[in-house]
Amino acid sequence: MRRGTLTVQPGRCAYCETDRDETVQVAVIECGSGPPHGLRMCLAHASQYAVTRQAPPHLADELAHLWRTREEQAE
């Protein structure tokens, strides 16, 4: 199972355990039985996670693109 395209949604950050208006799915956790679950983090913690060895390939690039897009829209 692969993580899909990076989208921003309300959710609970797995790192700071806080409900946030903007979270992204950084990984898919597969269970022995039942459907897989997505690991969601707020944008700040997702950016920190993206540079670790455990992060999926290209997550850092996708997050950088998301930040650039948001900055361009703000201008």
PDB file of N, CA and C in Angstrom:
ATOM      1  N   MET A   1       0.854  -1.180   0.000  1.00  0.00           N
ATOM      2  CA  MET A   1       0.000   0.000   0.000  1.00  0.00           C
ATOM      3  C   MET A   1       0.891   1.231   0.000  1.00  0.00           C
ATOM      4  N   ARG A   2       0.552   2.177  -0.834  1.00  0.00           N
ATOM      5  CA  ARG A   2       1.312   3.422  -0.949  1.00  0.00           C
ATOM      6  C   ARG A   2       0.528   4.577  -0.357  1.00  0.00           C
ATOM      7  N   ARG A   3       1.270   5.568   0.076  1.00  0.00           N
ATOM      8  CA  ARG A   3       0.665   6.826   0.498  1.00  0.00           C
ATOM      9  C   ARG A   3       0.243   7.565  -0.753  1.00  0.00           C
ATOM     10  N   GLY A   4      -0.931   8.171  -0.735  1.00  0.00           N
ATOM     11  CA  GLY A   4      -1.436   8.883  -1.904  1.00  0.00           C
ATOM     12  C   GLY A   4      -0.821  10.268  -2.032  1.00  0.00           C
ATOM     13  N   THR A   5      -1.385  11.044  -2.927  1.00  0.00           N
ATOM     14  CA  THR A   5      -0.945  12.416  -3.131  1.00  0.00           C
ATOM     15  C   THR A   5      -1.125  13.207  -1.842  1.00  0.00           C
ATOM     16  N   LEU A   6      -0.209  14.082  -1.574  1.00  0.00           N
ATOM     17  CA  LEU A   6      -0.227  14.869  -0.343  1.00  0.00           C
ATOM     18  C   LEU A   6      -1.373  15.874  -0.375  1.00  0.00           C
ATOM     19  N   THR A   7      -2.315  15.732   0.561  1.00  0.00           N
ATOM     20  CA  THR A   7      -3.432  16.667   0.669  1.00  0.00           C
ATOM     21  C   THR A   7      -3.542  17.135   2.112  1.00  0.00           C
ATOM     22  N   VAL A   8      -4.004  18.349   2.281  1.00  0.00           N
ATOM     23  CA  VAL A   8      -4.149  18.934   3.611  1.00  0.00           C
ATOM     24  C   VAL A   8      -5.588  18.742   4.070  1.00  0.00           C
ATOM     25  N   GLN A   9      -5.745  18.175   5.277  1.00  0.00           N
ATOM     26  CA  GLN A   9      -7.062  17.925   5.853  1.00  0.00           C
ATOM     27  C   GLN A   9      -7.013  18.151   7.356  1.00  0.00           C
ATOM     28  N   PRO A  10      -8.161  18.427   7.968  1.00  0.00           N
ATOM     29  CA  PRO A  10      -8.189  18.490   9.428  1.00  0.00           C
ATOM     30  C   PRO A  10      -7.886  17.104  10.001  1.00  0.00           C
ATOM     31  N   GLY A  11      -7.246  17.063  11.136  1.00  0.00           N
ATOM     32  CA  GLY A  11      -6.939  15.783  11.763  1.00  0.00           C
ATOM     33  C   GLY A  11      -6.126  15.966  13.029  1.00  0.00           C
ATOM     34  N   ARG A  12      -5.663  14.852  13.557  1.00  0.00           N
ATOM     35  CA  ARG A  12      -4.877  14.845  14.789  1.00  0.00           C
ATOM     36  C   ARG A  12      -3.429  14.538  14.444  1.00  0.00           C
ATOM     37  N   CYS A  13      -2.516  15.392  14.895  1.00  0.00           N
ATOM     38  CA  CYS A  13      -1.090  15.180  14.658  1.00  0.00           C
ATOM     39  C   CYS A  13      -0.605  14.027  15.534  1.00  0.00           C
ATOM     40  N   ALA A  14       0.027  13.044  14.910  1.00  0.00           N
ATOM     41  CA  ALA A  14       0.522  11.888  15.646  1.00  0.00           C
ATOM     42  C   ALA A  14       1.697  12.249  16.553  1.00  0.00           C
ATOM     43  N   TYR A  15       2.383  13.332  16.266  1.00  0.00           N
ATOM     44  CA  TYR A  15       3.550  13.711  17.071  1.00  0.00           C
ATOM     45  C   TYR A  15       3.149  14.534  18.293  1.00  0.00           C
ATOM     46  N   CYS A  16       2.444  15.638  18.068  1.00  0.00           N
ATOM     47  CA  CYS A  16       2.097  16.510  19.197  1.00  0.00           C
ATOM     48  C   CYS A  16       0.740  16.161  19.805  1.00  0.00           C
ATOM     49  N   GLU A  17       0.028  15.183  19.197  1.00  0.00           N
ATOM     50  CA  GLU A  17      -1.262  14.708  19.690  1.00  0.00           C
ATOM     51  C   GLU A  17      -2.259  15.843  19.912  1.00  0.00           C
ATOM     52  N   THR A  18      -2.299  16.765  18.956  1.00  0.00           N
ATOM     53  CA  THR A  18      -3.198  17.909  19.007  1.00  0.00           C
ATOM     54  C   THR A  18      -4.076  17.895  17.762  1.00  0.00           C
ATOM     55  N   ASP A  19      -5.356  18.222  17.924  1.00  0.00           N
ATOM     56  CA  ASP A  19      -6.234  18.368  16.773  1.00  0.00           C
ATOM     57  C   ASP A  19      -5.838  19.627  16.015  1.00  0.00           C
ATOM     58  N   ARG A  20      -5.631  19.491  14.711  1.00  0.00           N
ATOM     59  CA  ARG A  20      -5.181  20.608  13.880  1.00  0.00           C
ATOM     60  C   ARG A  20      -6.111  20.770  12.683  1.00  0.00           C
ATOM     61  N   ASP A  21      -6.194  21.994  12.179  1.00  0.00           N
ATOM     62  CA  ASP A  21      -6.975  22.249  10.971  1.00  0.00           C
ATOM     63  C   ASP A  21      -6.250  21.741   9.731  1.00  0.00           C
ATOM     64  N   GLU A  22      -4.934  21.648   9.810  1.00  0.00           N
ATOM     65  CA  GLU A  22      -4.140  21.240   8.654  1.00  0.00           C
ATOM     66  C   GLU A  22      -3.166  20.136   9.030  1.00  0.00           C
ATOM     67  N   THR A  23      -3.423  18.937   8.525  1.00  0.00           N
ATOM     68  CA  THR A  23      -2.506  17.816   8.692  1.00  0.00           C
ATOM     69  C   THR A  23      -2.308  17.163   7.327  1.00  0.00           C
ATOM     70  N   VAL A  24      -1.226  16.413   7.192  1.00  0.00           N
ATOM     71  CA  VAL A  24      -0.961  15.646   5.976  1.00  0.00           C
ATOM     72  C   VAL A  24      -0.643  14.209   6.371  1.00  0.00           C
ATOM     73  N   GLN A  25      -0.959  13.279   5.477  1.00  0.00           N
ATOM     74  CA  GLN A  25      -0.643  11.876   5.724  1.00  0.00           C
ATOM     75  C   GLN A  25       0.797  11.636   5.313  1.00  0.00           C
ATOM     76  N   VAL A  26       1.625  11.205   6.264  1.00  0.00           N
ATOM     77  CA  VAL A  26       3.045  11.021   5.982  1.00  0.00           C
ATOM     78  C   VAL A  26       3.421   9.561   5.769  1.00  0.00           C
ATOM     79  N   ALA A  27       2.553   8.632   6.181  1.00  0.00           N
ATOM     80  CA  ALA A  27       2.859   7.211   6.020  1.00  0.00           C
ATOM     81  C   ALA A  27       1.577   6.400   6.102  1.00  0.00           C
ATOM     82  N   VAL A  28       1.649   5.166   5.613  1.00  0.00           N
ATOM     83  CA  VAL A  28       0.548   4.212   5.725  1.00  0.00           C
ATOM     84  C   VAL A  28       1.021   3.086   6.634  1.00  0.00           C
ATOM     85  N   ILE A  29       0.239   2.801   7.659  1.00  0.00           N
ATOM     86  CA  ILE A  29       0.577   1.738   8.602  1.00  0.00           C
ATOM     87  C   ILE A  29      -0.335   0.555   8.315  1.00  0.00           C
ATOM     88  N   GLU A  30       0.260  -0.553   7.902  1.00  0.00           N
ATOM     89  CA  GLU A  30      -0.529  -1.739   7.592  1.00  0.00           C
ATOM     90  C   GLU A  30      -0.628  -2.617   8.825  1.00  0.00           C
ATOM     91  N   CYS A  31      -1.821  -3.128   9.067  1.00  0.00           N
ATOM     92  CA  CYS A  31      -2.087  -3.997  10.213  1.00  0.00           C
ATOM     93  C   CYS A  31      -2.185  -5.439   9.730  1.00  0.00           C
ATOM     94  N   GLY A  32      -2.078  -6.376  10.662  1.00  0.00           N
ATOM     95  CA  GLY A  32      -2.208  -7.782  10.303  1.00  0.00           C
ATOM     96  C   GLY A  32      -3.573  -8.098   9.730  1.00  0.00           C
ATOM     97  N   SER A  33      -4.617  -7.534  10.316  1.00  0.00           N
ATOM     98  CA  SER A  33      -5.964  -7.714   9.786  1.00  0.00           C
ATOM     99  C   SER A  33      -6.668  -6.365   9.823  1.00  0.00           C
ATOM    100  N   GLY A  34      -7.551  -6.179   8.901  1.00  0.00           N
ATOM    101  CA  GLY A  34      -8.265  -4.910   8.829  1.00  0.00           C
ATOM    102  C   GLY A  34      -7.582  -3.949   7.881  1.00  0.00           C
ATOM    103  N   PRO A  35      -8.204  -2.803   7.673  1.00  0.00           N
ATOM    104  CA  PRO A  35      -7.643  -1.840   6.717  1.00  0.00           C
ATOM    105  C   PRO A  35      -6.409  -1.124   7.279  1.00  0.00           C
ATOM    106  N   PRO A  36      -5.546  -0.653   6.395  1.00  0.00           N
ATOM    107  CA  PRO A  36      -4.383   0.125   6.857  1.00  0.00           C
ATOM    108  C   PRO A  36      -4.834   1.491   7.364  1.00  0.00           C
ATOM    109  N   HIS A  37      -4.020   2.101   8.192  1.00  0.00           N
ATOM    110  CA  HIS A  37      -4.315   3.413   8.749  1.00  0.00           C
ATOM    111  C   HIS A  37      -3.255   4.404   8.303  1.00  0.00           C
ATOM    112  N   GLY A  38      -3.653   5.647   8.140  1.00  0.00           N
ATOM    113  CA  GLY A  38      -2.714   6.686   7.747  1.00  0.00           C
ATOM    114  C   GLY A  38      -2.131   7.380   8.963  1.00  0.00           C
ATOM    115  N   LEU A  39      -0.855   7.643   8.918  1.00  0.00           N
ATOM    116  CA  LEU A  39      -0.178   8.409   9.960  1.00  0.00           C
ATOM    117  C   LEU A  39      -0.187   9.867   9.530  1.00  0.00           C
ATOM    118  N   ARG A  40      -0.879  10.715  10.297  1.00  0.00           N
ATOM    119  CA  ARG A  40      -1.035  12.128   9.953  1.00  0.00           C
ATOM    120  C   ARG A  40      -0.238  12.980  10.924  1.00  0.00           C
ATOM    121  N   MET A  41       0.325  14.055  10.394  1.00  0.00           N
ATOM    122  CA  MET A  41       1.061  15.020  11.210  1.00  0.00           C
ATOM    123  C   MET A  41       0.718  16.427  10.755  1.00  0.00           C
ATOM    124  N   CYS A  42       0.843  17.388  11.680  1.00  0.00           N
ATOM    125  CA  CYS A  42       0.681  18.786  11.295  1.00  0.00           C
ATOM    126  C   CYS A  42       1.841  19.147  10.364  1.00  0.00           C
ATOM    127  N   LEU A  43       1.708  20.249   9.660  1.00  0.00           N
ATOM    128  CA  LEU A  43       2.707  20.598   8.653  1.00  0.00           C
ATOM    129  C   LEU A  43       4.104  20.784   9.232  1.00  0.00           C
ATOM    130  N   ALA A  44       4.189  21.384  10.415  1.00  0.00           N
ATOM    131  CA  ALA A  44       5.506  21.603  11.025  1.00  0.00           C
ATOM    132  C   ALA A  44       6.180  20.281  11.369  1.00  0.00           C
ATOM    133  N   HIS A  45       5.451  19.366  11.990  1.00  0.00           N
ATOM    134  CA  HIS A  45       6.047  18.082  12.366  1.00  0.00           C
ATOM    135  C   HIS A  45       6.254  17.176  11.154  1.00  0.00           C
ATOM    136  N   ALA A  46       5.395  17.282  10.153  1.00  0.00           N
ATOM    137  CA  ALA A  46       5.592  16.513   8.924  1.00  0.00           C
ATOM    138  C   ALA A  46       6.896  16.934   8.242  1.00  0.00           C
ATOM    139  N   SER A  47       7.188  18.221   8.267  1.00  0.00           N
ATOM    140  CA  SER A  47       8.433  18.709   7.666  1.00  0.00           C
ATOM    141  C   SER A  47       9.653  18.168   8.409  1.00  0.00           C
ATOM    142  N   GLN A  48       9.558  18.076   9.719  1.00  0.00           N
ATOM    143  CA  GLN A  48      10.664  17.500  10.502  1.00  0.00           C
ATOM    144  C   GLN A  48      10.800  16.005  10.235  1.00  0.00           C
ATOM    145  N   TYR A  49       9.676  15.307  10.170  1.00  0.00           N
ATOM    146  CA  TYR A  49       9.683  13.863   9.917  1.00  0.00           C
ATOM    147  C   TYR A  49      10.229  13.541   8.524  1.00  0.00           C
ATOM    148  N   ALA A  50       9.961  14.413   7.551  1.00  0.00           N
ATOM    149  CA  ALA A  50      10.331  14.151   6.159  1.00  0.00           C
ATOM    150  C   ALA A  50      11.824  13.984   5.949  1.00  0.00           C
ATOM    151  N   VAL A  51      12.649  14.528   6.826  1.00  0.00           N
ATOM    152  CA  VAL A  51      14.100  14.428   6.643  1.00  0.00           C
ATOM    153  C   VAL A  51      14.704  13.262   7.420  1.00  0.00           C
ATOM    154  N   THR A  52      13.867  12.419   8.038  1.00  0.00           N
ATOM    155  CA  THR A  52      14.377  11.250   8.751  1.00  0.00           C
ATOM    156  C   THR A  52      14.483  10.056   7.809  1.00  0.00           C
ATOM    157  N   ARG A  53      15.186   9.033   8.246  1.00  0.00           N
ATOM    158  CA  ARG A  53      15.341   7.821   7.432  1.00  0.00           C
ATOM    159  C   ARG A  53      14.039   7.045   7.300  1.00  0.00           C
ATOM    160  N   GLN A  54      13.120   7.209   8.245  1.00  0.00           N
ATOM    161  CA  GLN A  54      11.869   6.456   8.225  1.00  0.00           C
ATOM    162  C   GLN A  54      10.852   7.034   7.239  1.00  0.00           C
ATOM    163  N   ALA A  55      11.069   8.248   6.780  1.00  0.00           N
ATOM    164  CA  ALA A  55      10.104   8.916   5.901  1.00  0.00           C
ATOM    165  C   ALA A  55      10.096   8.281   4.516  1.00  0.00           C
ATOM    166  N   PRO A  56       8.925   8.241   3.886  1.00  0.00           N
ATOM    167  CA  PRO A  56       8.851   7.714   2.527  1.00  0.00           C
ATOM    168  C   PRO A  56       9.661   8.578   1.551  1.00  0.00           C
ATOM    169  N   PRO A  57      10.154   7.974   0.479  1.00  0.00           N
ATOM    170  CA  PRO A  57      10.881   8.755  -0.529  1.00  0.00           C
ATOM    171  C   PRO A  57       9.997   9.871  -1.080  1.00  0.00           C
ATOM    172  N   HIS A  58      10.568  10.976  -1.362  1.00  0.00           N
ATOM    173  CA  HIS A  58       9.914  12.135  -1.989  1.00  0.00           C
ATOM    174  C   HIS A  58       8.978  12.910  -1.064  1.00  0.00           C
ATOM    175  N   LEU A  59       8.814  12.499   0.194  1.00  0.00           N
ATOM    176  CA  LEU A  59       7.945  13.249   1.101  1.00  0.00           C
ATOM    177  C   LEU A  59       8.475  14.658   1.317  1.00  0.00           C
ATOM    178  N   ALA A  60       9.772  14.802   1.486  1.00  0.00           N
ATOM    179  CA  ALA A  60      10.359  16.127   1.713  1.00  0.00           C
ATOM    180  C   ALA A  60      10.114  17.032   0.505  1.00  0.00           C
ATOM    181  N   ASP A  61      10.246  16.482  -0.709  1.00  0.00           N
ATOM    182  CA  ASP A  61      10.004  17.278  -1.917  1.00  0.00           C
ATOM    183  C   ASP A  61       8.540  17.705  -2.017  1.00  0.00           C
ATOM    184  N   GLU A  62       7.624  16.797  -1.693  1.00  0.00           N
ATOM    185  CA  GLU A  62       6.204  17.110  -1.750  1.00  0.00           C
ATOM    186  C   GLU A  62       5.831  18.182  -0.726  1.00  0.00           C
ATOM    187  N   LEU A  63       6.406  18.099   0.457  1.00  0.00           N
ATOM    188  CA  LEU A  63       6.131  19.109   1.483  1.00  0.00           C
ATOM    189  C   LEU A  63       6.717  20.463   1.093  1.00  0.00           C
ATOM    190  N   ALA A  64       7.913  20.471   0.517  1.00  0.00           N
ATOM    191  CA  ALA A  64       8.518  21.727   0.073  1.00  0.00           C
ATOM    192  C   ALA A  64       7.653  22.373  -1.007  1.00  0.00           C
ATOM    193  N   HIS A  65       7.124  21.567  -1.923  1.00  0.00           N
ATOM    194  CA  HIS A  65       6.237  22.087  -2.956  1.00  0.00           C
ATOM    195  C   HIS A  65       4.957  22.655  -2.330  1.00  0.00           C
ATOM    196  N   LEU A  66       4.416  21.968  -1.335  1.00  0.00           N
ATOM    197  CA  LEU A  66       3.216  22.449  -0.646  1.00  0.00           C
ATOM    198  C   LEU A  66       3.476  23.794   0.029  1.00  0.00           C
ATOM    199  N   TRP A  67       4.608  23.923   0.729  1.00  0.00           N
ATOM    200  CA  TRP A  67       4.955  25.196   1.380  1.00  0.00           C
ATOM    201  C   TRP A  67       5.120  26.310   0.349  1.00  0.00           C
ATOM    202  N   ARG A  68       5.807  26.028  -0.769  1.00  0.00           N
ATOM    203  CA  ARG A  68       6.001  27.045  -1.825  1.00  0.00           C
ATOM    204  C   ARG A  68       4.663  27.499  -2.401  1.00  0.00           C
ATOM    205  N   THR A  69       3.778  26.560  -2.657  1.00  0.00           N
ATOM    206  CA  THR A  69       2.461  26.874  -3.194  1.00  0.00           C
ATOM    207  C   THR A  69       1.685  27.775  -2.243  1.00  0.00           C
ATOM    208  N   ARG A  70       1.748  27.480  -0.957  1.00  0.00           N
ATOM    209  CA  ARG A  70       1.032  28.288   0.041  1.00  0.00           C
ATOM    210  C   ARG A  70       1.603  29.699   0.121  1.00  0.00           C
ATOM    211  N   GLU A  71       2.926  29.800   0.034  1.00  0.00           N
ATOM    212  CA  GLU A  71       3.552  31.127   0.084  1.00  0.00           C
ATOM    213  C   GLU A  71       3.173  31.959  -1.142  1.00  0.00           C
ATOM    214  N   GLU A  72       3.122  31.316  -2.308  1.00  0.00           N
ATOM    215  CA  GLU A  72       2.748  32.015  -3.527  1.00  0.00           C
ATOM    216  C   GLU A  72       1.301  32.499  -3.461  1.00  0.00           C
ATOM    217  N   GLN A  73       0.422  31.696  -2.901  1.00  0.00           N
ATOM    218  CA  GLN A  73      -0.990  32.066  -2.775  1.00  0.00           C
ATOM    219  C   GLN A  73      -1.183  33.197  -1.784  1.00  0.00           C
ATOM    220  N   ALA A  74      -0.323  33.283  -0.784  1.00  0.00           N
ATOM    221  CA  ALA A  74      -0.430  34.319   0.236  1.00  0.00           C
ATOM    222  C   ALA A  74      -0.012  35.684  -0.304  1.00  0.00           C
ATOM    223  N   GLU A  75       0.810  35.691  -1.334  1.00  0.00           N
ATOM    224  CA  GLU A  75       1.306  36.961  -1.891  1.00  0.00           C
ATOM    225  C   GLU A  75       0.304  37.649  -2.762  1.00  0.00           C
TER     226      GLU A  75
END
